[in-house]
PDB file of C-alpha atoms in Angstrom:
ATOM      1  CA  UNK A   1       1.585-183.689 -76.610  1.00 53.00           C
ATOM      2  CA  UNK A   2       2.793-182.517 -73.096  1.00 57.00           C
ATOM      3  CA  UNK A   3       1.320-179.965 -71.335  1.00 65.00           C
ATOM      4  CA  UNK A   4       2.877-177.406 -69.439  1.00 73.00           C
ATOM      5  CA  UNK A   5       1.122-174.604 -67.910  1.00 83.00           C
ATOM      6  CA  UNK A   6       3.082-171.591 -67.163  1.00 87.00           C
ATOM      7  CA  UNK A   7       1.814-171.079 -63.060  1.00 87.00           C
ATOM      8  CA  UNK A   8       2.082-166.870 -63.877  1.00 88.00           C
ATOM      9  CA  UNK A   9       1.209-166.967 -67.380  1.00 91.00           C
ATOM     10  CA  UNK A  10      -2.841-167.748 -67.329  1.00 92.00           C
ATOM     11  CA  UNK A  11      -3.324-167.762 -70.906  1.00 92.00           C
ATOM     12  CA  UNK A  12      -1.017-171.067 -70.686  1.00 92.00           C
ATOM     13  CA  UNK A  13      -3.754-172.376 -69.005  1.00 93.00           C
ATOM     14  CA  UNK A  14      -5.846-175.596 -69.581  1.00 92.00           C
ATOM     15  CA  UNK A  15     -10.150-175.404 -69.687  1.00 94.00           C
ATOM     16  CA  UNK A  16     -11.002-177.408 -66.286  1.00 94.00           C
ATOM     17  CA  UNK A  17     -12.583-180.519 -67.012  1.00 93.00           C
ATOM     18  CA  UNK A  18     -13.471-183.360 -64.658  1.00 92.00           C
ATOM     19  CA  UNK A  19     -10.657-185.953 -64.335  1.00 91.00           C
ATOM     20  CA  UNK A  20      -7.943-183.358 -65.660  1.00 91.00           C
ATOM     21  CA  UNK A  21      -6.605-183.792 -61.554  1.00 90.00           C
ATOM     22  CA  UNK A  22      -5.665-187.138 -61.788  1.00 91.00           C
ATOM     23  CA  UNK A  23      -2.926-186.714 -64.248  1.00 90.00           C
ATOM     24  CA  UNK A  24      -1.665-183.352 -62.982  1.00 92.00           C
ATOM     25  CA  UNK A  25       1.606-182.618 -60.360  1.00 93.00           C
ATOM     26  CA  UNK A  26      -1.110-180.580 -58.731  1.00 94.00           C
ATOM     27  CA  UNK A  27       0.283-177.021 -59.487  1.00 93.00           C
ATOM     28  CA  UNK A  28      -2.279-175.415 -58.435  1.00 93.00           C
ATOM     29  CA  UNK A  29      -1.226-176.421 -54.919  1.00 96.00           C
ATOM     30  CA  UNK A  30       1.887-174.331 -55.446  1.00 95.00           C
ATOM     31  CA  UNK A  31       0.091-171.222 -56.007  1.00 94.00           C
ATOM     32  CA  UNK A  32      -0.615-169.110 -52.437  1.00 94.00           C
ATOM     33  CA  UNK A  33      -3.998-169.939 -50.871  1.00 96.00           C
ATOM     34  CA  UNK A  34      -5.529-167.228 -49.069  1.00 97.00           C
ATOM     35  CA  UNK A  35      -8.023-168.737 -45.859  1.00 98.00           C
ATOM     36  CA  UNK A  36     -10.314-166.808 -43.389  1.00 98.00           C
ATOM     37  CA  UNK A  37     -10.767-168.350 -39.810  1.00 98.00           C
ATOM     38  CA  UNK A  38     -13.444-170.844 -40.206  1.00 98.00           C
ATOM     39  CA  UNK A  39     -11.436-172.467 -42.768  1.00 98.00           C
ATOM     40  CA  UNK A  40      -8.309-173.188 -40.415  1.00 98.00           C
ATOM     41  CA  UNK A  41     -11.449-174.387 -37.523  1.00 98.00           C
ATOM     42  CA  UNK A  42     -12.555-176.756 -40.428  1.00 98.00           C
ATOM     43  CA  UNK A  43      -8.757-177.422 -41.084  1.00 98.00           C
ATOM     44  CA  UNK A  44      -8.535-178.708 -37.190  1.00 97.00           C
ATOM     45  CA  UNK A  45      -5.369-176.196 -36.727  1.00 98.00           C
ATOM     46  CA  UNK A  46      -7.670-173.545 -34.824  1.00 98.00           C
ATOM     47  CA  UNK A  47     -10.361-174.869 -32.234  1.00 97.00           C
ATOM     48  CA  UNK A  48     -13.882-173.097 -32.576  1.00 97.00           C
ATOM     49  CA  UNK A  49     -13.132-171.918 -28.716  1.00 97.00           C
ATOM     50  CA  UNK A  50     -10.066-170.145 -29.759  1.00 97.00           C
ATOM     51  CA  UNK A  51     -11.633-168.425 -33.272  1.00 97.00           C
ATOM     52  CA  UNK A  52     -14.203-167.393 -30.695  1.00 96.00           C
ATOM     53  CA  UNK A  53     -11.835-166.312 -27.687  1.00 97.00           C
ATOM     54  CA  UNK A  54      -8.695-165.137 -29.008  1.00 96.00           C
ATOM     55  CA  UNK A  55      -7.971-162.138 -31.631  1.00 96.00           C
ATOM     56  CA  UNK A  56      -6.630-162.915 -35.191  1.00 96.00           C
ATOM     57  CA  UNK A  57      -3.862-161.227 -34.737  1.00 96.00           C
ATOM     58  CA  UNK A  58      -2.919-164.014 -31.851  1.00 97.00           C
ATOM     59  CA  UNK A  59      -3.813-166.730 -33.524  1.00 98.00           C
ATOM     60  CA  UNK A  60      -1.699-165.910 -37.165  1.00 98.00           C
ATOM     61  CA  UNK A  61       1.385-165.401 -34.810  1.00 98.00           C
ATOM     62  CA  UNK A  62       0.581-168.919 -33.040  1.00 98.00           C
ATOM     63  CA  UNK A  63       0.031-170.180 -36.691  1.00 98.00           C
ATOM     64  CA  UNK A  64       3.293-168.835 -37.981  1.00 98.00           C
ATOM     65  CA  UNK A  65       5.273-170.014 -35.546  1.00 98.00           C
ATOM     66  CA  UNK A  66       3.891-173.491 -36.265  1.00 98.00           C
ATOM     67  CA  UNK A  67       4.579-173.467 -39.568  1.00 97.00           C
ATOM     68  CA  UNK A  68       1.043-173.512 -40.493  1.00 98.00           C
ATOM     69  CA  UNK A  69       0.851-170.108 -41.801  1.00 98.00           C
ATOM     70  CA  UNK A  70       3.293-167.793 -43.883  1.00 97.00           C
ATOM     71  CA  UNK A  71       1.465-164.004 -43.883  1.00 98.00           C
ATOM     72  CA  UNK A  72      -1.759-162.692 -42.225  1.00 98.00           C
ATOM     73  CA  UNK A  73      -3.420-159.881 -43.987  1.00 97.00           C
ATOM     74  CA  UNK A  74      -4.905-157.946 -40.836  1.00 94.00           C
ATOM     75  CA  UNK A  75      -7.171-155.906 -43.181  1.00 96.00           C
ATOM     76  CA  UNK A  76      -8.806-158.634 -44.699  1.00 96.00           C
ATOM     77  CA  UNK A  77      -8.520-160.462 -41.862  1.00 95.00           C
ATOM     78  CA  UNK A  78      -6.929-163.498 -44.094  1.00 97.00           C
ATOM     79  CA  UNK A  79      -4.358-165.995 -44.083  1.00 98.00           C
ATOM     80  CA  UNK A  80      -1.914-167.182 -46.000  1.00 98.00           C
ATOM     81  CA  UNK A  81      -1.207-170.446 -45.770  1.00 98.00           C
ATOM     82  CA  UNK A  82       2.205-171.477 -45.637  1.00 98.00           C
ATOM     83  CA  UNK A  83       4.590-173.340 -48.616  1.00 97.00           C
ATOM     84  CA  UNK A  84       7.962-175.126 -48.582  1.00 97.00           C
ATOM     85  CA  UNK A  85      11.141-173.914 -50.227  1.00 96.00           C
ATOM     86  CA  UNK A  86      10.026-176.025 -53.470  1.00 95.00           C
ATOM     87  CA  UNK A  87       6.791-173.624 -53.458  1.00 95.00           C
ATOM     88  CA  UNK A  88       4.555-176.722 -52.205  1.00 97.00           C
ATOM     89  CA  UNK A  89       1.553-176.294 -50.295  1.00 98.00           C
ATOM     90  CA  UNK A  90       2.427-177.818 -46.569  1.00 97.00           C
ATOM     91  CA  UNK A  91      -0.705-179.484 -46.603  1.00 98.00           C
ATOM     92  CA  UNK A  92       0.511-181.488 -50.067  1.00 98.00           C
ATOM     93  CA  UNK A  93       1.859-184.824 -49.803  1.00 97.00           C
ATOM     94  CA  UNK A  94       5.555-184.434 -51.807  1.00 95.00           C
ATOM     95  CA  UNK A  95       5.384-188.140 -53.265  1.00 94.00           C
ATOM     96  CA  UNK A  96       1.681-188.674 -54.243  1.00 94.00           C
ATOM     97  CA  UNK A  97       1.217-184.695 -55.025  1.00 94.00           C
ATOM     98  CA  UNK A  98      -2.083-185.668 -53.430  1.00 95.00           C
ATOM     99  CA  UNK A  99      -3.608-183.076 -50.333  1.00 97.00           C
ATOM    100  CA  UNK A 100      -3.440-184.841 -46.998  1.00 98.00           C
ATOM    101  CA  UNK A 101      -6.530-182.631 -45.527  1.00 98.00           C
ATOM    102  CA  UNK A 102      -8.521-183.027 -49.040  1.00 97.00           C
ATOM    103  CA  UNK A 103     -12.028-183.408 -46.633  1.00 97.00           C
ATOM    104  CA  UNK A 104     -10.967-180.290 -44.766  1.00 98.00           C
ATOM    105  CA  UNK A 105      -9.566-178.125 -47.311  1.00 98.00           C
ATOM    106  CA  UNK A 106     -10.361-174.715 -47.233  1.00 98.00           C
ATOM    107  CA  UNK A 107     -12.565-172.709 -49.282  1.00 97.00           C
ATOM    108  CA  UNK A 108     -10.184-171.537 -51.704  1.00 95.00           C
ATOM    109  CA  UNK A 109      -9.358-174.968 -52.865  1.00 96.00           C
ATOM    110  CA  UNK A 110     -12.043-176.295 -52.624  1.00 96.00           C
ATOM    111  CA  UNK A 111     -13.598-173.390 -55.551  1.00 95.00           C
ATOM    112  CA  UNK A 112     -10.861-173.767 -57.277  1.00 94.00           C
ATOM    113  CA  UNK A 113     -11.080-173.261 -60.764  1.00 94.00           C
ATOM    114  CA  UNK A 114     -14.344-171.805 -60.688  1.00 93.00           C
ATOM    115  CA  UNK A 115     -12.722-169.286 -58.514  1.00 88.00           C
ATOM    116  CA  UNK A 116      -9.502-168.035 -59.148  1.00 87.00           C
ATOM    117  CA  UNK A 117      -6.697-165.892 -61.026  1.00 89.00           C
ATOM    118  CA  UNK A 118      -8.580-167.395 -64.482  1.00 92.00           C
ATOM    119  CA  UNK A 119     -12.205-168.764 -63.597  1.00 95.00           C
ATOM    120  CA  UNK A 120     -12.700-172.225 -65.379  1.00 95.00           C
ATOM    121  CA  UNK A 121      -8.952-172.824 -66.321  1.00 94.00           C
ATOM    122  CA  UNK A 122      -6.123-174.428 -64.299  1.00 93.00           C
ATOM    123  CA  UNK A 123      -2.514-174.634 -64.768  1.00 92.00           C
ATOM    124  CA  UNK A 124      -2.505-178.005 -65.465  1.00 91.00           C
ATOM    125  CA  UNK A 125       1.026-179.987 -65.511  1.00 90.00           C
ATOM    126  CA  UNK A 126       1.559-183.602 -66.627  1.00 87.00           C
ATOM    127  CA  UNK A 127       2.870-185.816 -64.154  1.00 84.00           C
TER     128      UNK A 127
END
């Protein structure tokens, strides 16, 4: 049977279980992820001195410039990180669908499924 999650339709959704990753396209790297500041320090794409020194607002328009970024929510003072055309997280490798910062990933997907549009569920699609 072949599996495919519908990324805006959660009840299409698979119960998380360990190993379900390794045979997955890794949608849920195509969904937006939403990052505060110390996650991009962690991330190595902000220094500490600059999170420290310069003001959000500065460092999102740095960010988007650079590609690194696609929207910066000045109430909430998050990021969005930014995708390609194909909807791909910029941080995911296109051939091994494998994240290329995996030890410095942010918060968000790092909680992910436990936190999430459907806690405990991802939108699991065979590779």
């Amino acid at each position: 049977v072949v599996h495919l999650s519908n990324l805006d339709r959660t009840d299409t959704w698979l119960k998380y279980r360990a190993g379900l990753c390794e045979g997955c396209i890794a949608t849920c790297c195509t969904m937006p992820a939403e990052v505060k500041l110390a996650d991009l320090v962690r991330m190595e794409v902000v220094d500490a001195f600059e999170a420290e020194a310069e003001p959000a607002k500065q460092i999102a328009r740095r960010l988007d410039k650079a590609g690194v970024i696609e929207h910066f929510n000045f109430k909430t003072s998050t990021f969005t990180l930014a995708r390609r055309a194909n909807g791909d997280c910029v941080f995911l490798d296109a051939k091994s669908r494998r994240c290329t910062i995996y030890d410095k990933r942010p918060n968000t997907c790092r909680n992910h499924p436990q936190v999430g549009p459907r806690p405990g569920y991802c939108a699991y699609r065979m590779k």
